[in-house]
């Protein structure tokens, strides 16, 4: 039974890794390292809960763990990072397509949202979850989830409108 459990878990992780990592990255405001840490933490919790959730909804379970862990980690004051004035090796002009630039710009703006608003927007529009599921994942009433989503989208629109350099 143990090997079968491990094989099922491995197949799930292999199939959903990139999508879950992308979700974690969006929830952490684009920080890939924090996203990897959160996903690892969520997958460890999934491993222990696997016998209970394997046949039901393992992705929903991981999604909930990720959203809650991202909100919890956003409350931490220090991550050991040191900001710098200049980025090393700026990218060359014209080496990326407009779609990637637009996505990057949107992810940067997502990072400016408060953690719960960001989680609500990502779960509702990136994961395409109904409002009821967003509320369940965030552990709040549907009205609060709806409010968080609406405020997050409104703020995203303002931030994108105020952006100095539009992507062409």
PDB file of N, CA, C and O in Angstrom, residues 25 28 30-38 81:
ATOM      1  N   UNK A  25       3.681  31.350  -7.286  1.00  0.00           N
ATOM      2  CA  UNK A  25       4.410  32.557  -7.678  1.00  0.00           C
ATOM      3  C   UNK A  25       3.481  33.756  -7.729  1.00  0.00           C
ATOM      4  O   UNK A  25       3.834  34.849  -7.280  1.00  0.00           O
ATOM      5  N   UNK A  28       2.610  34.870  -4.196  1.00  0.00           N
ATOM      6  CA  UNK A  28       3.695  35.521  -3.454  1.00  0.00           C
ATOM      7  C   UNK A  28       4.147  36.809  -4.119  1.00  0.00           C
ATOM      8  O   UNK A  28       5.166  37.367  -3.743  1.00  0.00           O
ATOM      9  N   UNK A  30       5.176  37.200  -7.260  1.00  0.00           N
ATOM     10  CA  UNK A  30       6.230  37.006  -8.249  1.00  0.00           C
ATOM     11  C   UNK A  30       7.558  36.526  -7.697  1.00  0.00           C
ATOM     12  O   UNK A  30       8.502  36.335  -8.456  1.00  0.00           O
ATOM     13  N   UNK A  31       7.652  36.316  -6.408  1.00  0.00           N
ATOM     14  CA  UNK A  31       8.906  35.858  -5.802  1.00  0.00           C
ATOM     15  C   UNK A  31       9.039  34.348  -5.973  1.00  0.00           C
ATOM     16  O   UNK A  31       8.417  33.567  -5.259  1.00  0.00           O
ATOM     17  N   UNK A  32       9.848  33.929  -6.936  1.00  0.00           N
ATOM     18  CA  UNK A  32       9.966  32.507  -7.264  1.00  0.00           C
ATOM     19  C   UNK A  32      10.506  31.688  -6.090  1.00  0.00           C
ATOM     20  O   UNK A  32      10.056  30.572  -5.845  1.00  0.00           O
ATOM     21  N   UNK A  33      11.444  32.228  -5.344  1.00  0.00           N
ATOM     22  CA  UNK A  33      12.034  31.470  -4.241  1.00  0.00           C
ATOM     23  C   UNK A  33      11.014  31.239  -3.123  1.00  0.00           C
ATOM     24  O   UNK A  33      10.902  30.123  -2.599  1.00  0.00           O
ATOM     25  N   UNK A  34      10.271  32.286  -2.772  1.00  0.00           N
ATOM     26  CA  UNK A  34       9.219  32.121  -1.765  1.00  0.00           C
ATOM     27  C   UNK A  34       8.154  31.170  -2.292  1.00  0.00           C
ATOM     28  O   UNK A  34       7.604  30.365  -1.537  1.00  0.00           O
ATOM     29  N   UNK A  35       7.845  31.264  -3.588  1.00  0.00           N
ATOM     30  CA  UNK A  35       6.840  30.383  -4.184  1.00  0.00           C
ATOM     31  C   UNK A  35       7.273  28.925  -4.080  1.00  0.00           C
ATOM     32  O   UNK A  35       6.461  28.053  -3.747  1.00  0.00           O
ATOM     33  N   UNK A  36       8.531  28.656  -4.367  1.00  0.00           N
ATOM     34  CA  UNK A  36       9.032  27.278  -4.249  1.00  0.00           C
ATOM     35  C   UNK A  36       8.952  26.789  -2.815  1.00  0.00           C
ATOM     36  O   UNK A  36       8.589  25.639  -2.564  1.00  0.00           O
ATOM     37  N   UNK A  37       9.289  27.661  -1.860  1.00  0.00           N
ATOM     38  CA  UNK A  37       9.192  27.281  -0.451  1.00  0.00           C
ATOM     39  C   UNK A  37       7.745  26.980  -0.062  1.00  0.00           C
ATOM     40  O   UNK A  37       7.466  26.001   0.631  1.00  0.00           O
ATOM     41  N   UNK A  38       6.829  27.853  -0.494  1.00  0.00           N
ATOM     42  CA  UNK A  38       5.421  27.631  -0.174  1.00  0.00           C
ATOM     43  C   UNK A  38       4.897  26.341  -0.793  1.00  0.00           C
ATOM     44  O   UNK A  38       4.168  25.586  -0.151  1.00  0.00           O
ATOM     45  N   UNK A  81      16.148  39.632   2.576  1.00  0.00           N
ATOM     46  CA  UNK A  81      16.523  40.171   1.275  1.00  0.00           C
ATOM     47  C   UNK A  81      17.097  41.567   1.460  1.00  0.00           C
ATOM     48  O   UNK A  81      16.728  42.283   2.373  1.00  0.00           O
TER      49      UNK A  81
END
